PDB file of N, CA and C and ligand atoms in Angstrom:
ATOM      1  N   MET A  25      14.954   0.583  -5.577  1.00  0.00           N
ATOM      2  CA  MET A  25      15.642   0.607  -4.280  1.00  0.00           C
ATOM      3  C   MET A  25      15.731   2.043  -3.737  1.00  0.00           C
ATOM      4  N   ILE A  26      16.060   3.001  -4.632  1.00  0.00           N
ATOM      5  CA  ILE A  26      16.202   4.390  -4.194  1.00  0.00           C
ATOM      6  C   ILE A  26      14.837   4.908  -3.715  1.00  0.00           C
ATOM      7  N   GLY A  27      13.794   4.563  -4.478  1.00  0.00           N
ATOM      8  CA  GLY A  27      12.454   4.971  -4.083  1.00  0.00           C
ATOM      9  C   GLY A  27      12.065   4.394  -2.743  1.00  0.00           C
ATOM     10  N   ASN A  28      12.398   3.106  -2.513  1.00  0.00           N
ATOM     11  CA  ASN A  28      12.095   2.469  -1.235  1.00  0.00           C
ATOM     12  C   ASN A  28      12.807   3.180  -0.094  1.00  0.00           C
ATOM     13  N   ASN A  29      14.091   3.519  -0.321  1.00  0.00           N
ATOM     14  CA  ASN A  29      14.868   4.195   0.710  1.00  0.00           C
ATOM     15  C   ASN A  29      14.249   5.546   1.052  1.00  0.00           C
ATOM     16  N   ARG A  30      13.816   6.259  -0.002  1.00  0.00           N
ATOM     17  CA  ARG A  30      13.216   7.573   0.224  1.00  0.00           C
ATOM     18  C   ARG A  30      11.933   7.425   1.029  1.00  0.00           C
ATOM     19  N   GLN A  31      11.135   6.389   0.689  1.00  0.00           N
ATOM     20  CA  GLN A  31       9.890   6.136   1.411  1.00  0.00           C
ATOM     21  C   GLN A  31      10.197   5.805   2.874  1.00  0.00           C
ATOM     22  N   PHE A  32      11.236   4.984   3.076  1.00  0.00           N
ATOM     23  CA  PHE A  32      11.650   4.590   4.413  1.00  0.00           C
ATOM     24  C   PHE A  32      12.062   5.820   5.206  1.00  0.00           C
ATOM     25  N   LEU A  33      12.842   6.705   4.581  1.00  0.00           N
ATOM     26  CA  LEU A  33      13.326   7.922   5.243  1.00  0.00           C
ATOM     27  C   LEU A  33      12.168   8.825   5.631  1.00  0.00           C
ATOM     28  N   SER A  34      11.233   9.025   4.691  1.00  0.00           N
ATOM     29  CA  SER A  34      10.112   9.914   4.978  1.00  0.00           C
ATOM     30  C   SER A  34       9.236   9.319   6.073  1.00  0.00           C
ATOM     31  N   GLN A  35       9.179   7.981   6.124  1.00  0.00           N
ATOM     32  CA  GLN A  35       8.410   7.323   7.180  1.00  0.00           C
ATOM     33  C   GLN A  35       9.083   7.542   8.538  1.00  0.00           C
ATOM     34  N   GLN A  36      10.426   7.440   8.557  1.00  0.00           N
ATOM     35  CA  GLN A  36      11.174   7.696   9.789  1.00  0.00           C
ATOM     36  C   GLN A  36      10.932   9.131  10.257  1.00  0.00           C
ATOM     37  N   LEU A  37      10.985  10.087   9.295  1.00  0.00           N
ATOM     38  CA  LEU A  37      10.746  11.493   9.615  1.00  0.00           C
ATOM     39  C   LEU A  37       9.342  11.684  10.168  1.00  0.00           C
ATOM     40  N   MET A  38       8.369  10.959   9.573  1.00  0.00           N
ATOM     41  CA  MET A  38       6.991  11.040  10.026  1.00  0.00           C
ATOM     42  C   MET A  38       6.898  10.572  11.477  1.00  0.00           C
ATOM     43  N   TRP A  39       7.609   9.469  11.783  1.00  0.00           N
ATOM     44  CA  TRP A  39       7.564   8.939  13.147  1.00  0.00           C
ATOM     45  C   TRP A  39       8.239   9.879  14.133  1.00  0.00           C
ATOM     46  N   ILE A  40       9.331  10.512  13.713  1.00  0.00           N
ATOM     47  CA  ILE A  40      10.007  11.482  14.574  1.00  0.00           C
ATOM     48  C   ILE A  40       9.051  12.642  14.863  1.00  0.00           C
ATOM     49  N   GLY A  41       8.337  13.095  13.817  1.00  0.00           N
ATOM     50  CA  GLY A  41       7.355  14.158  13.988  1.00  0.00           C
ATOM     51  C   GLY A  41       6.253  13.760  14.947  1.00  0.00           C
ATOM     52  N   ILE A  42       5.756  12.512  14.802  1.00  0.00           N
ATOM     53  CA  ILE A  42       4.685  12.023  15.676  1.00  0.00           C
ATOM     54  C   ILE A  42       5.165  11.985  17.123  1.00  0.00           C
ATOM     55  N   SER A  43       6.387  11.441  17.353  1.00  0.00           N
ATOM     56  CA  SER A  43       6.876  11.334  18.729  1.00  0.00           C
ATOM     57  C   SER A  43       7.166  12.711  19.318  1.00  0.00           C
ATOM     58  N   LEU A  44       7.627  13.638  18.483  1.00  0.00           N
ATOM     59  CA  LEU A  44       7.838  15.019  18.940  1.00  0.00           C
ATOM     60  C   LEU A  44       6.509  15.655  19.338  1.00  0.00           C
ATOM     61  N   GLY A  45       5.495  15.436  18.518  1.00  0.00           N
ATOM     62  CA  GLY A  45       4.172  15.970  18.810  1.00  0.00           C
ATOM     63  C   GLY A  45       3.608  15.412  20.095  1.00  0.00           C
ATOM     64  N   ILE A  46       3.781  14.077  20.283  1.00  0.00           N
ATOM     65  CA  ILE A  46       3.288  13.426  21.495  1.00  0.00           C
ATOM     66  C   ILE A  46       3.993  13.992  22.729  1.00  0.00           C
ATOM     67  N   SER A  47       5.339  14.134  22.640  1.00  0.00           N
ATOM     68  CA  SER A  47       6.088  14.638  23.793  1.00  0.00           C
ATOM     69  C   SER A  47       5.722  16.090  24.096  1.00  0.00           C
ATOM     70  N   LEU A  48       5.470  16.863  23.052  1.00  0.00           N
ATOM     71  CA  LEU A  48       5.025  18.253  23.242  1.00  0.00           C
ATOM     72  C   LEU A  48       3.669  18.277  23.945  1.00  0.00           C
ATOM     73  N   GLY A  49       2.768  17.397  23.477  1.00  0.00           N
ATOM     74  CA  GLY A  49       1.439  17.311  24.087  1.00  0.00           C
ATOM     75  C   GLY A  49       1.518  16.932  25.552  1.00  0.00           C
ATOM     76  N   ILE A  50       2.395  15.955  25.868  1.00  0.00           N
ATOM     77  CA  ILE A  50       2.561  15.514  27.255  1.00  0.00           C
ATOM     78  C   ILE A  50       3.104  16.654  28.108  1.00  0.00           C
ATOM     79  N   SER A  51       4.101  17.384  27.584  1.00  0.00           N
ATOM     80  CA  SER A  51       4.704  18.463  28.370  1.00  0.00           C
ATOM     81  C   SER A  51       3.735  19.627  28.563  1.00  0.00           C
ATOM     82  N   PHE A  52       2.744  19.719  27.658  1.00  0.00           N
ATOM     83  CA  PHE A  52       1.704  20.735  27.860  1.00  0.00           C
ATOM     84  C   PHE A  52       0.735  20.301  28.956  1.00  0.00           C
ATOM     85  N   LEU A  53       0.425  18.988  28.992  1.00  0.00           N
ATOM     86  CA  LEU A  53      -0.574  18.475  29.934  1.00  0.00           C
ATOM     87  C   LEU A  53       0.008  18.310  31.337  1.00  0.00           C
ATOM     88  N   ILE A  54       1.289  17.858  31.386  1.00  0.00           N
ATOM     89  CA  ILE A  54       1.898  17.521  32.665  1.00  0.00           C
ATOM     90  C   ILE A  54       3.102  18.436  32.894  1.00  0.00           C
ATOM     91  N   PRO A  55       3.265  19.012  34.115  1.00  0.00           N
ATOM     92  CA  PRO A  55       4.431  19.883  34.380  1.00  0.00           C
ATOM     93  C   PRO A  55       5.753  19.150  34.184  1.00  0.00           C
ATOM     94  N   PHE A  56       6.794  19.890  33.822  1.00  0.00           N
ATOM     95  CA  PHE A  56       8.029  19.347  33.260  1.00  0.00           C
ATOM     96  C   PHE A  56       8.671  18.174  34.001  1.00  0.00           C
ATOM     97  N   PRO A  57       9.028  18.299  35.299  1.00  0.00           N
ATOM     98  CA  PRO A  57       9.808  17.175  35.863  1.00  0.00           C
ATOM     99  C   PRO A  57       9.049  15.854  35.836  1.00  0.00           C
ATOM    100  N   PHE A  58       7.703  15.907  35.894  1.00  0.00           N
ATOM    101  CA  PHE A  58       6.914  14.674  35.893  1.00  0.00           C
ATOM    102  C   PHE A  58       6.672  14.152  34.476  1.00  0.00           C
ATOM    103  N   SER A  59       6.685  15.060  33.514  1.00  0.00           N
ATOM    104  CA  SER A  59       6.416  14.661  32.131  1.00  0.00           C
ATOM    105  C   SER A  59       7.597  13.920  31.522  1.00  0.00           C
ATOM    106  N   LEU A  60       8.812  14.174  32.052  1.00  0.00           N
ATOM    107  CA  LEU A  60      10.023  13.614  31.447  1.00  0.00           C
ATOM    108  C   LEU A  60      10.014  12.079  31.400  1.00  0.00           C
ATOM    109  N   PRO A  61       9.766  11.377  32.544  1.00  0.00           N
ATOM    110  CA  PRO A  61       9.759   9.901  32.460  1.00  0.00           C
ATOM    111  C   PRO A  61       8.668   9.380  31.526  1.00  0.00           C
ATOM    112  N   ILE A  62       7.517  10.069  31.480  1.00  0.00           N
ATOM    113  CA  ILE A  62       6.419   9.634  30.602  1.00  0.00           C
ATOM    114  C   ILE A  62       6.849   9.776  29.150  1.00  0.00           C
ATOM    115  N   ILE A  63       7.516  10.898  28.832  1.00  0.00           N
ATOM    116  CA  ILE A  63       7.999  11.116  27.464  1.00  0.00           C
ATOM    117  C   ILE A  63       8.997  10.026  27.084  1.00  0.00           C
ATOM    118  N   ILE A  64       9.896   9.695  28.031  1.00  0.00           N
ATOM    119  CA  ILE A  64      10.901   8.654  27.759  1.00  0.00           C
ATOM    120  C   ILE A  64      10.207   7.324  27.485  1.00  0.00           C
ATOM    121  N   ILE A  65       9.193   6.987  28.309  1.00  0.00           N
ATOM    122  CA  ILE A  65       8.465   5.719  28.130  1.00  0.00           C
ATOM    123  C   ILE A  65       7.779   5.695  26.767  1.00  0.00           C
ATOM    124  N   VAL A  66       7.137   6.825  26.411  1.00  0.00           N
ATOM    125  CA  VAL A  66       6.446   6.916  25.116  1.00  0.00           C
ATOM    126  C   VAL A  66       7.453   6.736  23.981  1.00  0.00           C
ATOM    127  N   PHE A  67       8.635   7.380  24.100  1.00  0.00           N
ATOM    128  CA  PHE A  67       9.670   7.268  23.072  1.00  0.00           C
ATOM    129  C   PHE A  67      10.136   5.820  22.931  1.00  0.00           C
ATOM    130  N   ILE A  68      10.346   5.144  24.070  1.00  0.00           N
ATOM    131  CA  ILE A  68      10.809   3.747  24.035  1.00  0.00           C
ATOM    132  C   ILE A  68       9.755   2.868  23.363  1.00  0.00           C
ATOM    133  N   MET A  69       8.487   3.085  23.762  1.00  0.00           N
ATOM    134  CA  MET A  69       7.413   2.278  23.182  1.00  0.00           C
ATOM    135  C   MET A  69       7.289   2.532  21.682  1.00  0.00           C
ATOM    136  N   LEU A  70       7.385   3.804  21.280  1.00  0.00           N
ATOM    137  CA  LEU A  70       7.285   4.154  19.859  1.00  0.00           C
ATOM    138  C   LEU A  70       8.441   3.546  19.065  1.00  0.00           C
ATOM    139  N   SER A  71       9.671   3.668  19.600  1.00  0.00           N
ATOM    140  CA  SER A  71      10.832   3.153  18.870  1.00  0.00           C
ATOM    141  C   SER A  71      10.765   1.633  18.774  1.00  0.00           C
ATOM    142  N   TYR A  72      10.217   0.996  19.829  1.00  0.00           N
ATOM    143  CA  TYR A  72      10.028  -0.451  19.796  1.00  0.00           C
ATOM    144  C   TYR A  72       9.042  -0.826  18.701  1.00  0.00           C
ATOM    145  N   TYR A  73       7.969  -0.054  18.613  1.00  0.00           N
ATOM    146  CA  TYR A  73       6.940  -0.295  17.610  1.00  0.00           C
ATOM    147  C   TYR A  73       7.499  -0.085  16.204  1.00  0.00           C
ATOM    148  N   ILE A  74       8.280   1.022  16.029  1.00  0.00           N
ATOM    149  CA  ILE A  74       8.873   1.316  14.721  1.00  0.00           C
ATOM    150  C   ILE A  74       9.848   0.216  14.332  1.00  0.00           C
ATOM    151  N   ARG A  75      10.674  -0.228  15.313  1.00  0.00           N
ATOM    152  CA  ARG A  75      11.661  -1.276  15.025  1.00  0.00           C
ATOM    153  C   ARG A  75      10.952  -2.558  14.598  1.00  0.00           C
ATOM    154  N   ASN A  76       9.859  -2.887  15.296  1.00  0.00           N
ATOM    155  CA  ASN A  76       9.083  -4.076  14.941  1.00  0.00           C
ATOM    156  C   ASN A  76       8.586  -3.996  13.498  1.00  0.00           C
ATOM    157  N   ARG A  77       8.038  -2.824  13.148  1.00  0.00           N
ATOM    158  CA  ARG A  77       7.539  -2.608  11.784  1.00  0.00           C
ATOM    159  C   ARG A  77       8.665  -2.728  10.774  1.00  0.00           C
ATOM    160  N   THR A  78       9.808  -2.080  11.081  1.00  0.00           N
ATOM    161  CA  THR A  78      10.940  -2.086  10.158  1.00  0.00           C
ATOM    162  C   THR A  78      11.486  -3.500   9.998  1.00  0.00           C
ATOM    163  N   MET A  79      11.562  -4.238  11.118  1.00  0.00           N
ATOM    164  CA  MET A  79      12.065  -5.612  11.074  1.00  0.00           C
ATOM    165  C   MET A  79      11.169  -6.469  10.186  1.00  0.00           C
ATOM    166  N   LYS A  80       9.860  -6.272  10.330  1.00  0.00           N
ATOM    167  CA  LYS A  80       8.906  -7.022   9.513  1.00  0.00           C
ATOM    168  C   LYS A  80       9.126  -6.730   8.037  1.00  0.00           C
ATOM    169  N   LYS A  81       9.314  -5.422   7.732  1.00  0.00           N
ATOM    170  CA  LYS A  81       9.525  -5.001   6.351  1.00  0.00           C
ATOM    171  C   LYS A  81      10.839  -5.579   5.814  1.00  0.00           C
ATOM    172  N   MET A  82      11.902  -5.488   6.629  1.00  0.00           N
ATOM    173  CA  MET A  82      13.205  -5.978   6.202  1.00  0.00           C
ATOM    174  C   MET A  82      13.166  -7.497   6.039  1.00  0.00           C
ATOM    175  N   GLY A  83      12.425  -8.168   6.915  1.00  0.00           N
ATOM    176  CA  GLY A  83      12.270  -9.619   6.795  1.00  0.00           C
ATOM    177  C   GLY A  83      11.612  -9.987   5.479  1.00  0.00           C
ATOM    178  N   MET A  84      10.614  -9.199   5.087  1.00  0.00           N
ATOM    179  CA  MET A  84       9.916  -9.448   3.827  1.00  0.00           C
ATOM    180  C   MET A  84      10.866  -9.280   2.638  1.00  0.00           C
ATOM    181  N   SER A  85      11.608  -8.138   2.632  1.00  0.00           N
ATOM    182  CA  SER A  85      12.519  -7.877   1.521  1.00  0.00           C
ATOM    183  C   SER A  85      13.670  -8.881   1.561  1.00  0.00           C
ATOM    184  N   GLY A  86      14.050  -9.310   2.781  1.00  0.00           N
ATOM    185  CA  GLY A  86      15.111 -10.302   2.920  1.00  0.00           C
ATOM    186  C   GLY A  86      14.737 -11.610   2.255  1.00  0.00           C
ATOM    187  N   SER A  87      13.470 -12.016   2.407  1.00  0.00           N
ATOM    188  CA  SER A  87      13.024 -13.269   1.796  1.00  0.00           C
ATOM    189  C   SER A  87      13.011 -13.139   0.274  1.00  0.00           C
ATOM    190  N   VAL A  88      12.737 -11.928  -0.219  1.00  0.00           N
ATOM    191  CA  VAL A  88      12.758 -11.688  -1.666  1.00  0.00           C
ATOM    192  C   VAL A  88      14.189 -11.831  -2.179  1.00  0.00           C
ATOM    193  N   PHE A  89      15.142 -11.225  -1.435  1.00  0.00           N
ATOM    194  CA  PHE A  89      16.546 -11.326  -1.829  1.00  0.00           C
ATOM    195  C   PHE A  89      17.012 -12.773  -1.753  1.00  0.00           C
ATOM    196  N   GLY A  90      16.579 -13.482  -0.700  1.00  0.00           N
ATOM    197  CA  GLY A  90      16.942 -14.890  -0.540  1.00  0.00           C
ATOM    198  C   GLY A  90      16.432 -15.708  -1.715  1.00  0.00           C
ATOM    199  N   GLY A  91      15.198 -15.380  -2.173  1.00  0.00           N
ATOM    200  CA  GLY A  91      14.607 -16.119  -3.280  1.00  0.00           C
ATOM    201  C   GLY A  91      15.411 -15.945  -4.562  1.00  0.00           C
ATOM    202  N   SER A  92      15.899 -14.707  -4.801  1.00  0.00           N
ATOM    203  CA  SER A  92      16.658 -14.463  -6.016  1.00  0.00           C
ATOM    204  C   SER A  92      18.078 -15.015  -5.894  1.00  0.00           C
ATOM    205  N   GLY A  93      18.567 -15.128  -4.635  1.00  0.00           N
ATOM    206  CA  GLY A  93      19.928 -15.619  -4.438  1.00  0.00           C
ATOM    207  C   GLY A  93      20.019 -17.130  -4.476  1.00  0.00           C
ATOM    208  N   SER A  94      18.940 -17.826  -4.144  1.00  0.00           N
ATOM    209  CA  SER A  94      18.990 -19.276  -4.030  1.00  0.00           C
ATOM    210  C   SER A  94      18.708 -19.963  -5.370  1.00  0.00           C
ATOM    211  N   SER A  95      18.734 -19.216  -6.486  1.00  0.00           N
ATOM    212  CA  SER A  95      18.624 -19.703  -7.853  1.00  0.00           C
ATOM    213  C   SER A  95      17.279 -20.350  -8.167  1.00  0.00           C
ATOM    214  N   ILE A  96      16.310 -20.306  -7.224  1.00  0.00           N
ATOM    215  CA  ILE A  96      14.954 -20.765  -7.537  1.00  0.00           C
ATOM    216  C   ILE A  96      14.055 -19.545  -7.602  1.00  0.00           C
ATOM    217  N   SER A  97      13.491 -19.307  -8.784  1.00  0.00           N
ATOM    218  CA  SER A  97      12.588 -18.178  -8.971  1.00  0.00           C
ATOM    219  C   SER A  97      11.339 -18.688  -9.659  1.00  0.00           C
ATOM    220  N   TYR A  98      10.277 -17.936  -9.500  1.00  0.00           N
ATOM    221  CA  TYR A  98       9.017 -18.297 -10.145  1.00  0.00           C
ATOM    222  C   TYR A  98       8.690 -17.267 -11.216  1.00  0.00           C
ATOM    223  N   TYR A  99       8.312 -17.763 -12.368  1.00  0.00           N
ATOM    224  CA  TYR A  99       7.945 -16.880 -13.473  1.00  0.00           C
ATOM    225  C   TYR A  99       6.487 -17.140 -13.825  1.00  0.00           C
ATOM    226  N   CYS A 100       5.791 -16.057 -14.138  1.00  0.00           N
ATOM    227  CA  CYS A 100       4.394 -16.169 -14.553  1.00  0.00           C
ATOM    228  C   CYS A 100       4.317 -16.922 -15.882  1.00  0.00           C
ATOM    229  N   MET A 101       3.400 -17.905 -15.953  1.00  0.00           N
ATOM    230  CA  MET A 101       3.216 -18.670 -17.190  1.00  0.00           C
ATOM    231  C   MET A 101       2.555 -17.814 -18.261  1.00  0.00           C
ATOM    232  N   ASN A 102       1.833 -16.802 -17.851  1.00  0.00           N
ATOM    233  CA  ASN A 102       1.052 -15.986 -18.783  1.00  0.00           C
ATOM    234  C   ASN A 102       1.900 -14.879 -19.401  1.00  0.00           C
ATOM    235  N   CYS A 103       2.583 -14.067 -18.555  1.00  0.00           N
ATOM    236  CA  CYS A 103       3.305 -12.910 -19.088  1.00  0.00           C
ATOM    237  C   CYS A 103       4.807 -12.977 -18.828  1.00  0.00           C
ATOM    238  N   GLY A 104       5.261 -13.963 -18.062  1.00  0.00           N
ATOM    239  CA  GLY A 104       6.691 -14.138 -17.861  1.00  0.00           C
ATOM    240  C   GLY A 104       7.300 -13.268 -16.784  1.00  0.00           C
ATOM    241  N   THR A 105       6.472 -12.593 -16.007  1.00  0.00           N
ATOM    242  CA  THR A 105       6.984 -11.748 -14.930  1.00  0.00           C
ATOM    243  C   THR A 105       7.549 -12.619 -13.816  1.00  0.00           C
ATOM    244  N   LYS A 106       8.735 -12.247 -13.325  1.00  0.00           N
ATOM    245  CA  LYS A 106       9.346 -12.959 -12.214  1.00  0.00           C
ATOM    246  C   LYS A 106       8.717 -12.465 -10.913  1.00  0.00           C
ATOM    247  N   HIS A 107       8.179 -13.390 -10.133  1.00  0.00           N
ATOM    248  CA  HIS A 107       7.579 -13.007  -8.848  1.00  0.00           C
ATOM    249  C   HIS A 107       7.569 -14.210  -7.927  1.00  0.00           C
ATOM    250  N   ASP A 108       7.342 -13.980  -6.621  1.00  0.00           N
ATOM    251  CA  ASP A 108       7.263 -15.097  -5.675  1.00  0.00           C
ATOM    252  C   ASP A 108       5.965 -15.026  -4.878  1.00  0.00           C
ATOM    253  N   GLN A 109       4.933 -14.544  -5.518  1.00  0.00           N
ATOM    254  CA  GLN A 109       3.630 -14.490  -4.868  1.00  0.00           C
ATOM    255  C   GLN A 109       2.744 -15.590  -5.417  1.00  0.00           C
ATOM    256  N   SER A 110       1.610 -15.801  -4.737  1.00  0.00           N
ATOM    257  CA  SER A 110       0.713 -16.869  -5.166  1.00  0.00           C
ATOM    258  C   SER A 110       0.089 -16.556  -6.518  1.00  0.00           C
ATOM    259  N   SER A 111      -0.108 -15.240  -6.792  1.00  0.00           N
ATOM    260  CA  SER A 111      -0.617 -14.853  -8.101  1.00  0.00           C
ATOM    261  C   SER A 111       0.249 -13.738  -8.676  1.00  0.00           C
ATOM    262  N   CYS A 112       0.289 -13.649  -9.985  1.00  0.00           N
ATOM    263  CA  CYS A 112       1.154 -12.683 -10.658  1.00  0.00           C
ATOM    264  C   CYS A 112       0.754 -11.242 -10.310  1.00  0.00           C
ATOM    265  N   PRO A 113       1.721 -10.400  -9.893  1.00  0.00           N
ATOM    266  CA  PRO A 113       1.382  -9.006  -9.586  1.00  0.00           C
ATOM    267  C   PRO A 113       1.019  -8.190 -10.821  1.00  0.00           C
ATOM    268  N   ARG A 114       1.412  -8.675 -12.013  1.00  0.00           N
ATOM    269  CA  ARG A 114       1.138  -7.901 -13.227  1.00  0.00           C
ATOM    270  C   ARG A 114      -0.208  -8.273 -13.846  1.00  0.00           C
ATOM    271  N   CYS A 115      -0.423  -9.584 -14.033  1.00  0.00           N
ATOM    272  CA  CYS A 115      -1.652  -9.993 -14.723  1.00  0.00           C
ATOM    273  C   CYS A 115      -2.602 -10.797 -13.842  1.00  0.00           C
ATOM    274  N   GLY A 116      -2.166 -11.167 -12.636  1.00  0.00           N
ATOM    275  CA  GLY A 116      -3.057 -11.846 -11.708  1.00  0.00           C
ATOM    276  C   GLY A 116      -3.180 -13.343 -11.950  1.00  0.00           C
ATOM    277  N   SER A 117      -2.405 -13.897 -12.893  1.00  0.00           N
ATOM    278  CA  SER A 117      -2.494 -15.322 -13.185  1.00  0.00           C
ATOM    279  C   SER A 117      -1.848 -16.139 -12.065  1.00  0.00           C
ATOM    280  N   LYS A 118      -2.488 -17.239 -11.693  1.00  0.00           N
ATOM    281  CA  LYS A 118      -1.937 -18.097 -10.650  1.00  0.00           C
ATOM    282  C   LYS A 118      -1.006 -19.156 -11.217  1.00  0.00           C
ATOM    283  N   MET A 119      -0.941 -19.257 -12.558  1.00  0.00           N
ATOM    284  CA  MET A 119      -0.063 -20.216 -13.209  1.00  0.00           C
ATOM    285  C   MET A 119       1.372 -19.684 -13.196  1.00  0.00           C
ATOM    286  N   LYS A 120       2.301 -20.474 -12.653  1.00  0.00           N
ATOM    287  CA  LYS A 120       3.692 -20.034 -12.664  1.00  0.00           C
ATOM    288  C   LYS A 120       4.608 -21.241 -12.803  1.00  0.00           C
ATOM    289  N   ARG A 121       5.827 -20.970 -13.297  1.00  0.00           N
ATOM    290  CA  ARG A 121       6.797 -22.022 -13.462  1.00  0.00           C
ATOM    291  C   ARG A 121       8.055 -21.679 -12.693  1.00  0.00           C
ATOM    292  N   VAL A 122       8.813 -22.716 -12.342  1.00  0.00           N
ATOM    293  CA  VAL A 122      10.058 -22.517 -11.616  1.00  0.00           C
ATOM    294  C   VAL A 122      11.181 -22.342 -12.634  1.00  0.00           C
ATOM    295  N   GLY A 123      11.995 -21.321 -12.452  1.00  0.00           N
ATOM    296  CA  GLY A 123      13.146 -21.097 -13.332  1.00  0.00           C
ATOM    297  C   GLY A 123      14.331 -20.637 -12.507  1.00  0.00           C
ATOM    298  N   SER A 124      15.481 -20.484 -13.171  1.00  0.00           N
ATOM    299  CA  SER A 124      16.683 -20.038 -12.456  1.00  0.00           C
ATOM    300  C   SER A 124      17.090 -18.646 -12.934  1.00  0.00           C
TER     301      SER A 124
HETATM  302 ZN1   ZN B  11       1.622 -12.497 -15.302  1.00  0.00          ZN
END
């Protein structure tokens, strides 16, 4: 979880850097009063895109949490790893059993 959070944070920082770079580029290309609305539009579009990505990611992790909370879990028949994918992430076996 801590590693995921750190990755999430660094990704947010990366996006802030990208949007800063884009706005700097726009202000270099277009004189200031005209560049401002374009920068705002770019920021809105970028934040919308980032939110969409984050929502998708959170939805994925949410389904994982839901799976562990609803007392139905899948265990690999081969190595016993708990997972909810079509094939085992550890050994790749498609054989799995339902457990609690
Ligand atoms: Zn396995």
